[in-house]
JSON list of C-alpha atoms in Angstrom, two decimals:
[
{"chain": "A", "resi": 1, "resn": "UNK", "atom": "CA", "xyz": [-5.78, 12.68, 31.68]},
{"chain": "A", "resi": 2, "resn": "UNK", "atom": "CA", "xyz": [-4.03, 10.96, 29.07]},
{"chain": "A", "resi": 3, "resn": "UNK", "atom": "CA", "xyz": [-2.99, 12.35, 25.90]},
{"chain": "A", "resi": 4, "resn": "UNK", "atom": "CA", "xyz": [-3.67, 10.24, 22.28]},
{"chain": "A", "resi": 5, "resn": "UNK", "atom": "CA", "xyz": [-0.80, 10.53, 20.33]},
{"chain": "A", "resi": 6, "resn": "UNK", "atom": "CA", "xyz": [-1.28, 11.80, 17.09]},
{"chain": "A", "resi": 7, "resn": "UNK", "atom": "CA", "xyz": [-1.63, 8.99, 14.11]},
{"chain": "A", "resi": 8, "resn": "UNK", "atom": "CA", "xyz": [0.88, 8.91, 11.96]},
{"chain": "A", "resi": 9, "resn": "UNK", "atom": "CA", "xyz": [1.84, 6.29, 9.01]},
{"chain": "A", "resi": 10, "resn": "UNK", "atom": "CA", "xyz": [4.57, 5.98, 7.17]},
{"chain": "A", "resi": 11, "resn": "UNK", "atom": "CA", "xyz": [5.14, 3.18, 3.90]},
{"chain": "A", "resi": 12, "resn": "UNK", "atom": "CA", "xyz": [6.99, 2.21, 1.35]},
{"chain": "A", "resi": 13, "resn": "UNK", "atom": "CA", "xyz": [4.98, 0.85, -1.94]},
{"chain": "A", "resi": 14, "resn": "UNK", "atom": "CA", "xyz": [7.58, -1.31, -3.60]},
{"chain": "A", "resi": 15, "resn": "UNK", "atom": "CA", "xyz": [7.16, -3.64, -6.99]},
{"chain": "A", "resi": 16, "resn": "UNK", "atom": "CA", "xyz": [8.33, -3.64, -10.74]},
{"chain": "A", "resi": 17, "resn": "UNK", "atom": "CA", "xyz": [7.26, -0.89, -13.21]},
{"chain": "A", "resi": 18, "resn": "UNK", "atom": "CA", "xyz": [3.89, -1.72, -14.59]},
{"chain": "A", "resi": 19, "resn": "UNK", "atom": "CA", "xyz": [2.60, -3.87, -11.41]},
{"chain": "A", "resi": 20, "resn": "UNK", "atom": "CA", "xyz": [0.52, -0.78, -9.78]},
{"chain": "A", "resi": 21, "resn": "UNK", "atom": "CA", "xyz": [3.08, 0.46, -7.41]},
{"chain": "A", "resi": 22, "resn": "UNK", "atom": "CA", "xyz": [2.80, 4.62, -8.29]},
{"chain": "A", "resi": 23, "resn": "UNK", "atom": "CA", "xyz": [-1.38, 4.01, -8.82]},
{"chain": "A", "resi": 24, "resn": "UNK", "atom": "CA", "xyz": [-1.87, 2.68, -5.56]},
{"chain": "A", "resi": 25, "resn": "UNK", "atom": "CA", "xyz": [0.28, 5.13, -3.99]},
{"chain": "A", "resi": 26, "resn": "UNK", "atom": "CA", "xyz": [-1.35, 8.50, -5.34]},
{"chain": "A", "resi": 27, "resn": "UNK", "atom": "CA", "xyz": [-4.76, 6.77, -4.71]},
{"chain": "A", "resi": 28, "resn": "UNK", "atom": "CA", "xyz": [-4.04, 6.52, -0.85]},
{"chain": "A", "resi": 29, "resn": "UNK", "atom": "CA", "xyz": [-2.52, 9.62, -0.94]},
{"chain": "A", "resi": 30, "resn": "UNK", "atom": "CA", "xyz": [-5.14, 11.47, -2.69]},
{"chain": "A", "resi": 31, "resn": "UNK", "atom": "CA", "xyz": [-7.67, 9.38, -0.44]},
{"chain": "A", "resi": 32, "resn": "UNK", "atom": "CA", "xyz": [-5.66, 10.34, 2.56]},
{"chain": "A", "resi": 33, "resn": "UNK", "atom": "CA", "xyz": [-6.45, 14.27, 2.54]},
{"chain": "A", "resi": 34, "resn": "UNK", "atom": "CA", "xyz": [-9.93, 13.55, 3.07]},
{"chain": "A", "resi": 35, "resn": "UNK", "atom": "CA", "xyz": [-8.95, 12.09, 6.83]},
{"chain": "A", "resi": 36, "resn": "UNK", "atom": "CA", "xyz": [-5.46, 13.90, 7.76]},
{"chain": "A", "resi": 37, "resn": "UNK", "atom": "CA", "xyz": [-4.29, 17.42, 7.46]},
{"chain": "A", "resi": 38, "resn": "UNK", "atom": "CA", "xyz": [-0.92, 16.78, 6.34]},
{"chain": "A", "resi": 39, "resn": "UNK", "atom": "CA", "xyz": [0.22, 14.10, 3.39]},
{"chain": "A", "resi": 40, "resn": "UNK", "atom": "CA", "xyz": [2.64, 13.34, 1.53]},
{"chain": "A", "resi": 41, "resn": "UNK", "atom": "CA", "xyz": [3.94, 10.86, -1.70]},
{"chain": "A", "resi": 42, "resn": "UNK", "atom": "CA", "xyz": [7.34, 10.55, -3.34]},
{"chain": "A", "resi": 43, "resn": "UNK", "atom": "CA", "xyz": [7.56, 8.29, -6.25]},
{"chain": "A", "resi": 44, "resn": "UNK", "atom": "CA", "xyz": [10.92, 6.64, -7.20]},
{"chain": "A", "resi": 45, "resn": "UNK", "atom": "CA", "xyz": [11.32, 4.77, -10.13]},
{"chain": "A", "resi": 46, "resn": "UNK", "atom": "CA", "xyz": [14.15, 3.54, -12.42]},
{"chain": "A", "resi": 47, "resn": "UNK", "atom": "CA", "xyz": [14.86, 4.65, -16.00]},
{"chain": "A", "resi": 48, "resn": "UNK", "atom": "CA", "xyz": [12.69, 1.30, -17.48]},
{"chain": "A", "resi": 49, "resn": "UNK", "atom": "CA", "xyz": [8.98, 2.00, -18.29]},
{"chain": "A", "resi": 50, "resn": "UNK", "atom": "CA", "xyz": [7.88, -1.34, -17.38]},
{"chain": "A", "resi": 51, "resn": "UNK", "atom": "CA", "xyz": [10.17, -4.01, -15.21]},
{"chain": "A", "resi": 52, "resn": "UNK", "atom": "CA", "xyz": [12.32, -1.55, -13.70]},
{"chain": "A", "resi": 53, "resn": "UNK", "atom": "CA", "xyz": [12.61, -1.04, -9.54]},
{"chain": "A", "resi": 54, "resn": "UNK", "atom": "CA", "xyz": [9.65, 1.06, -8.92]},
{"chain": "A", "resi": 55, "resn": "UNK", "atom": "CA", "xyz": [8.63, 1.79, -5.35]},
{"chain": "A", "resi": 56, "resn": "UNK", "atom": "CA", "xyz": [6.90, 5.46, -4.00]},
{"chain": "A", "resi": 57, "resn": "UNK", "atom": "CA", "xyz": [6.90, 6.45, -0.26]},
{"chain": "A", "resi": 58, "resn": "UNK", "atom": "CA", "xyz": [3.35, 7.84, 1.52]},
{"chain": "A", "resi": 59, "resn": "UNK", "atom": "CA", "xyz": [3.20, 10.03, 4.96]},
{"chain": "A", "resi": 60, "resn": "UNK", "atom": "CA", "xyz": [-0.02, 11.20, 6.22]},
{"chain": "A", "resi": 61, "resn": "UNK", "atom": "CA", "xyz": [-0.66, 12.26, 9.59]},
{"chain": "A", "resi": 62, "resn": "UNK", "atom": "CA", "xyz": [-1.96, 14.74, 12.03]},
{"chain": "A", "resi": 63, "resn": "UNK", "atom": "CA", "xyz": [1.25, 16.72, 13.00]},
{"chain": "A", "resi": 64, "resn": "UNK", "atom": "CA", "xyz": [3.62, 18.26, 10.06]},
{"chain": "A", "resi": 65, "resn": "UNK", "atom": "CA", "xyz": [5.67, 16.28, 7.74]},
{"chain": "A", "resi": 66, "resn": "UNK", "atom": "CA", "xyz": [9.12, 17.08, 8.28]},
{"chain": "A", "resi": 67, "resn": "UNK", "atom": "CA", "xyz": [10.77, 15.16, 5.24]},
{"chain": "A", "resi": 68, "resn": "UNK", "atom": "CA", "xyz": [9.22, 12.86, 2.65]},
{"chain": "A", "resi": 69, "resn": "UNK", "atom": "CA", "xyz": [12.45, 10.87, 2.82]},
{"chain": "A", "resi": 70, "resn": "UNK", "atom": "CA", "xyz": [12.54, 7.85, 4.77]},
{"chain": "A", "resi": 71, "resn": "UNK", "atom": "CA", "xyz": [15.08, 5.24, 5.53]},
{"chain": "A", "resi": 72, "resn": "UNK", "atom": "CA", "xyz": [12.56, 2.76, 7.65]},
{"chain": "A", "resi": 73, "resn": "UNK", "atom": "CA", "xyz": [8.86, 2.87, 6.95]},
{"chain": "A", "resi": 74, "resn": "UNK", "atom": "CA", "xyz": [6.00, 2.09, 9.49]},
{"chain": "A", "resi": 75, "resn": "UNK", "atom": "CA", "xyz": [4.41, 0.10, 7.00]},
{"chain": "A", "resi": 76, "resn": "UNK", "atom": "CA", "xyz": [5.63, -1.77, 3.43]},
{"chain": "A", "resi": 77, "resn": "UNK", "atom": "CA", "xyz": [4.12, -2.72, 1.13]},
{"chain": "A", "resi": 78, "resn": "UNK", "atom": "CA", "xyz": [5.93, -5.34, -1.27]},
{"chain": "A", "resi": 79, "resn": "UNK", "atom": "CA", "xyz": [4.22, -6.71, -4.76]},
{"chain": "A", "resi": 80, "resn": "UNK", "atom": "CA", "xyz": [7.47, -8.63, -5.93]},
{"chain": "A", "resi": 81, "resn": "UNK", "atom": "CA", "xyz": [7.73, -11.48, -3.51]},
{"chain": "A", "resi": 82, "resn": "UNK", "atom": "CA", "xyz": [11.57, -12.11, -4.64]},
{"chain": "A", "resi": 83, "resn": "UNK", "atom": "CA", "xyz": [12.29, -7.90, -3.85]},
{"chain": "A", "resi": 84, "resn": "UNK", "atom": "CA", "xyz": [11.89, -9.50, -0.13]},
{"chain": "A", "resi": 85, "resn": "UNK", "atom": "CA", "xyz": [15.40, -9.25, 1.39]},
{"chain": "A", "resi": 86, "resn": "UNK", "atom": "CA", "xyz": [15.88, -5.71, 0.09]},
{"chain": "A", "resi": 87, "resn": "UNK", "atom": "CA", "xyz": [12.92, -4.27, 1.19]},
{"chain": "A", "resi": 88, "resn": "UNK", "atom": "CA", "xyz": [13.10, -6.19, 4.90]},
{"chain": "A", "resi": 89, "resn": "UNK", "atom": "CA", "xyz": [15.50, -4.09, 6.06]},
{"chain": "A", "resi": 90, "resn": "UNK", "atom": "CA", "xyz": [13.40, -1.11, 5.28]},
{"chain": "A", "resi": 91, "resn": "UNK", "atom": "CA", "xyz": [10.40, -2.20, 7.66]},
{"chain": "A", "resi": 92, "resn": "UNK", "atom": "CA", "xyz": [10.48, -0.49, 11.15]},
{"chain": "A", "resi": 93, "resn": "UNK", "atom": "CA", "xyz": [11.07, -2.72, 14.23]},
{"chain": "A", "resi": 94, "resn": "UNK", "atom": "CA", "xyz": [7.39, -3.29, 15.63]},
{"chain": "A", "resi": 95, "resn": "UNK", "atom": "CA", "xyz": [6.25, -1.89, 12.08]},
{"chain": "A", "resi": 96, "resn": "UNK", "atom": "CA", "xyz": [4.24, -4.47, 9.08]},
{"chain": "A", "resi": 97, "resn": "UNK", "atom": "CA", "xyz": [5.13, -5.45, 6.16]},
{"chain": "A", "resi": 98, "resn": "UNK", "atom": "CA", "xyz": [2.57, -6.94, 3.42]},
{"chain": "A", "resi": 99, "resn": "UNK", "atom": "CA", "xyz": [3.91, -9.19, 0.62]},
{"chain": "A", "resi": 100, "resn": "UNK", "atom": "CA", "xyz": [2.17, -11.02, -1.99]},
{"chain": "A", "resi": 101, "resn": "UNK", "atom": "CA", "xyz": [3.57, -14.36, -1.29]},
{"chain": "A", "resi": 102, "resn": "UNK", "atom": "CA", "xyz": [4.24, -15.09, -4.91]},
{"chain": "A", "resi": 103, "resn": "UNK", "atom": "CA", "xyz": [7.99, -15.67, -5.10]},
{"chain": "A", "resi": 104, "resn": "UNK", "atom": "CA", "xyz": [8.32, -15.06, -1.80]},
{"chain": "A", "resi": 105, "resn": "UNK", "atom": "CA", "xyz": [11.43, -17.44, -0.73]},
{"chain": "A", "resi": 106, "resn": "UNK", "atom": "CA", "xyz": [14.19, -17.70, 1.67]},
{"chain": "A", "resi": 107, "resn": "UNK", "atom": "CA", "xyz": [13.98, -16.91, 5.55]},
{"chain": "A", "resi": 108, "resn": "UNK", "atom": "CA", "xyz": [13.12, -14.03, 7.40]},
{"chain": "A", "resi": 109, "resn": "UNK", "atom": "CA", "xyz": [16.54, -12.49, 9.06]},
{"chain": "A", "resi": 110, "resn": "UNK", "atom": "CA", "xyz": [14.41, -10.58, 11.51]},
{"chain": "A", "resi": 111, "resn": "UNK", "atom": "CA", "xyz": [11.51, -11.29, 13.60]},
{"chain": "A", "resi": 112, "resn": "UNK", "atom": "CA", "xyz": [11.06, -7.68, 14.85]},
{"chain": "A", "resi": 113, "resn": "UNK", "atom": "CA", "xyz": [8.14, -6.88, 12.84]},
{"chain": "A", "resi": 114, "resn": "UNK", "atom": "CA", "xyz": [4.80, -8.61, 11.62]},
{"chain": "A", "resi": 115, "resn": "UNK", "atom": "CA", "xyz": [4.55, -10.66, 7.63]},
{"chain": "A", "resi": 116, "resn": "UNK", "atom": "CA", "xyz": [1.59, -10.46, 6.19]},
{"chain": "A", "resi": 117, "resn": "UNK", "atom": "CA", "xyz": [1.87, -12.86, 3.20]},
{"chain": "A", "resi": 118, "resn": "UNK", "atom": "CA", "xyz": [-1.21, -13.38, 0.80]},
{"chain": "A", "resi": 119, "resn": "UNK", "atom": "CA", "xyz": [-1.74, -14.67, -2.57]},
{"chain": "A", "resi": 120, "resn": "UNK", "atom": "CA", "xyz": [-3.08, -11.62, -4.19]},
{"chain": "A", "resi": 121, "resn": "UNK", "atom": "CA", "xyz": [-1.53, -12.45, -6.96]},
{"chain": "A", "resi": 122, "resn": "UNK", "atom": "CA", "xyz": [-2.96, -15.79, -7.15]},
{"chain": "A", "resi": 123, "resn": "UNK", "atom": "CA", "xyz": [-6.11, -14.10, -6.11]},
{"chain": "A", "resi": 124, "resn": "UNK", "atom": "CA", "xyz": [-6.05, -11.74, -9.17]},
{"chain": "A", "resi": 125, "resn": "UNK", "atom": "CA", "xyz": [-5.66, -14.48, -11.79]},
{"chain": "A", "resi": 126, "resn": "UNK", "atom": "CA", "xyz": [-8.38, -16.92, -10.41]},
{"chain": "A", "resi": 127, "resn": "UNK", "atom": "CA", "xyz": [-10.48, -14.53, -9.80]},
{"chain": "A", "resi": 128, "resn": "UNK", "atom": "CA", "xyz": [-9.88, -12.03, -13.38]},
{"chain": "A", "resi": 129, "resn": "UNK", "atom": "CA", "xyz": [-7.90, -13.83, -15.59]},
{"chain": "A", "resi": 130, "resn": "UNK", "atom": "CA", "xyz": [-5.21, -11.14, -14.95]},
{"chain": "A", "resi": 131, "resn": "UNK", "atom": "CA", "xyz": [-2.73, -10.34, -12.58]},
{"chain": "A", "resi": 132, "resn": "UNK", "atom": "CA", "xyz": [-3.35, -6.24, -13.01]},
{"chain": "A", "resi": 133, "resn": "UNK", "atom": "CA", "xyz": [-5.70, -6.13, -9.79]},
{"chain": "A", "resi": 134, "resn": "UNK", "atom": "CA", "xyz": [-3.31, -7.82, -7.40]},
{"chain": "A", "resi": 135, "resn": "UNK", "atom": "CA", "xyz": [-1.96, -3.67, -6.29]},
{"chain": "A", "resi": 136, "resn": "UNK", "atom": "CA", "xyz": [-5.24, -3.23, -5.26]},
{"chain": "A", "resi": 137, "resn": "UNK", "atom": "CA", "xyz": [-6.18, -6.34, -3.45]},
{"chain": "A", "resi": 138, "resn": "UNK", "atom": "CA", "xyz": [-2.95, -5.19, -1.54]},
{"chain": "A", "resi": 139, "resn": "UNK", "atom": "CA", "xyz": [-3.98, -2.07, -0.74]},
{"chain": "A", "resi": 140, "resn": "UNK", "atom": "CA", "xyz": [-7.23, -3.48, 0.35]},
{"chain": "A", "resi": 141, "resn": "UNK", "atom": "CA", "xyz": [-5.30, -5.85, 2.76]},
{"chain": "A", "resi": 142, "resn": "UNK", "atom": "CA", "xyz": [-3.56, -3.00, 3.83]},
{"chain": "A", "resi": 143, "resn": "UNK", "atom": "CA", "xyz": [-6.53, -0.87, 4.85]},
{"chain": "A", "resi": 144, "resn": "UNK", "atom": "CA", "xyz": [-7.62, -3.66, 6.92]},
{"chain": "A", "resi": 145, "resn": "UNK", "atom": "CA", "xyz": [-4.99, -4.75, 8.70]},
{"chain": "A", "resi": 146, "resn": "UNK", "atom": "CA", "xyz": [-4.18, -1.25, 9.74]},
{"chain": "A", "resi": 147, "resn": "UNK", "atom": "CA", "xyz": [-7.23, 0.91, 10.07]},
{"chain": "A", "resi": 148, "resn": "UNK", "atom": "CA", "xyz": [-5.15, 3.94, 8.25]},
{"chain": "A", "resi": 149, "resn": "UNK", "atom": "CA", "xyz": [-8.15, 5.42, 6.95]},
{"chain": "A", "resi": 150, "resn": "UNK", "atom": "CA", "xyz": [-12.09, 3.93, 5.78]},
{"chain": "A", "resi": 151, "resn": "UNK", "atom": "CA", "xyz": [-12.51, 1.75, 3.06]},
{"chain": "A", "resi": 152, "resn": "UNK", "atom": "CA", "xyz": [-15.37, 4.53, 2.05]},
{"chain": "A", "resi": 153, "resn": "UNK", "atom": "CA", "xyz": [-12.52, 6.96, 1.38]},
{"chain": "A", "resi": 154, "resn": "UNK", "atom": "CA", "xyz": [-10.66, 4.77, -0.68]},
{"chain": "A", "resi": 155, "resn": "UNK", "atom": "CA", "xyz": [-13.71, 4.01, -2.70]},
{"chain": "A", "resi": 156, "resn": "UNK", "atom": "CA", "xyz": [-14.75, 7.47, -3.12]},
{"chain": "A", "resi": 157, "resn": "UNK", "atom": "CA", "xyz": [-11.41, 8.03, -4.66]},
{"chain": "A", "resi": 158, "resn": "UNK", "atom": "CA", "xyz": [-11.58, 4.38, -7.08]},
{"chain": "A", "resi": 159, "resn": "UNK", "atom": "CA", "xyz": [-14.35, 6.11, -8.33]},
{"chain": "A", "resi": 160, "resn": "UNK", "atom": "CA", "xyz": [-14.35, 9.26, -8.65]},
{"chain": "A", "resi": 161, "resn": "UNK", "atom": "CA", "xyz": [-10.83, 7.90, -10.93]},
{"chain": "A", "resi": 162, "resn": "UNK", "atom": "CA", "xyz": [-12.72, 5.91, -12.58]},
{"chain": "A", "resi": 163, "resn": "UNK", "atom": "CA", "xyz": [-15.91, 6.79, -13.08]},
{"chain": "A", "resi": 164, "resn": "UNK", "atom": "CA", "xyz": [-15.78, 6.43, -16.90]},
{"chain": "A", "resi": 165, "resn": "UNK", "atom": "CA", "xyz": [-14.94, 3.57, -17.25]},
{"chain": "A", "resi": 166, "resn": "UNK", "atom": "CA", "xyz": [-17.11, 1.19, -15.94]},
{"chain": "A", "resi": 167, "resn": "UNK", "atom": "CA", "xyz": [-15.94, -1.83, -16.28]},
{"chain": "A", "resi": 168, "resn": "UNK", "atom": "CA", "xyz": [-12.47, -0.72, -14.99]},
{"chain": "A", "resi": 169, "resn": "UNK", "atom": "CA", "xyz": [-14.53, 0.56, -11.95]},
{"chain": "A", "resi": 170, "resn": "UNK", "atom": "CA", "xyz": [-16.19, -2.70, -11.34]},
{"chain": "A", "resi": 171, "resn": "UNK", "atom": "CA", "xyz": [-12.91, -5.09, -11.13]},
{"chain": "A", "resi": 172, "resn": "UNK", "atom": "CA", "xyz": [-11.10, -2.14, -9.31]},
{"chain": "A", "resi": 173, "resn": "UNK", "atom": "CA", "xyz": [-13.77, -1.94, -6.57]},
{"chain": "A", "resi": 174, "resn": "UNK", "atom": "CA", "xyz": [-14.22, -6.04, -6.45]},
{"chain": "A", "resi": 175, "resn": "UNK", "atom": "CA", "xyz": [-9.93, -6.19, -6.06]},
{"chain": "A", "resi": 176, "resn": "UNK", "atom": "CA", "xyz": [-9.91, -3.41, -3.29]},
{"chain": "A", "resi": 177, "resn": "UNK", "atom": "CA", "xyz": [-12.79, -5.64, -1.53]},
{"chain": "A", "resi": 178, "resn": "UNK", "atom": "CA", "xyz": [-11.43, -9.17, -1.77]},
{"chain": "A", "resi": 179, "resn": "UNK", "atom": "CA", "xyz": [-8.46, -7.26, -0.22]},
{"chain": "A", "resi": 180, "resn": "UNK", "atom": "CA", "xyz": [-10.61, -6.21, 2.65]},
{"chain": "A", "resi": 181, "resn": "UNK", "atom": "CA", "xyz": [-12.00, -9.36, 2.67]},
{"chain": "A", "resi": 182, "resn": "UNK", "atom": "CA", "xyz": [-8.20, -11.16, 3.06]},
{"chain": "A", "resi": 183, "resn": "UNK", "atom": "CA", "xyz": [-6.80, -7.93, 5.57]},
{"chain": "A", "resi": 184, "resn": "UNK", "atom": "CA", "xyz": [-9.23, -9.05, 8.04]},
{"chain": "A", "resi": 185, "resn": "UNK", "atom": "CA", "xyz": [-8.57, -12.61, 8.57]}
]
């Protein structure tokens, strides 16, 4: 009989201060108890309320954490296109890594792992006049592509957040779907 391993996923969250990067990261974390027994999140952040590096790492999985420090992640996620060559080399070989394209220049120095690049930035503006959204449109993508955990879970979670305010709610929800909507094609 074969034996399933256990699923385990490891990212990086990476962007500038104010662009999302802790929000989406204590969403899927807070979303991911609901599915696995074991989860953790470590922000990191520069001194800089707003523009500064900003980036948080997320474990969850069905065995014990042993650290929440990482050197290579499973999975990145990357919301400043021109953060690309430092946050390549911190994508596992056969891992993914999902950029918004914006910015996004230069070649790829390795081929060992798959690029996702997708205007959710682009996405954000045309389709709320704003760029805020785009960290969730990513996160959407990233639920898709990966099949970490149901897009039910992270819903219950966007709203049980933000429940009060409804109109926060609504473009929250419509983001995280368009993201779906761009994960799976």
């Amino acid at each position: 009989m074969e034996e399933k391993n256990p699923f385990r996923d490891e990212l990086f969250i990476a962007g500038l201060g104010g662009m999302g990067v802790l929000l989406i990261g204590s969403l899927l974390a807070t979303a991911a108890f609901k599915k696995y027994e074991y989860v953790s999140w470590l922000p990191s952040y520069g001194v800089q309320p707003r523009g500064g590096l900003s980036e948080c790492t997320a474990i969850f999985s069905e065995e014990r954490i042993s650290s929440p420090l990482l050197d290579q992640a499973k999975t990145v996620i990357l919301m400043d296109g021109p953060q690309y060559s430092v946050m390549e080399p911190r994508v596992r070989s056969g891992g993914l890594m999902i950029v918004d394209q914006t910015g996004l220049e230069g070649e790829r120095s390795r081929k060992d792992f798959q690029l996702l690049s997708v205007p959710a930035r682009d996405t954000s503006i045309s389709s709320f006049g704003e760029v805020g959204p785009t960290n969730l449109i990513l996160l959407g993508v990233y639920i898709a592509a990966t099949g970490a955990m149901p897009s039910e879970v992270i819903s219950e979670e966007l709203e049980k957040r933000f429940k009060k305010k409804e109109n926060v709610l609504s473009r929250n929800m419509t983001a995280f779907n368009k993201g779906l909507e761009m994960g799976r094609t």
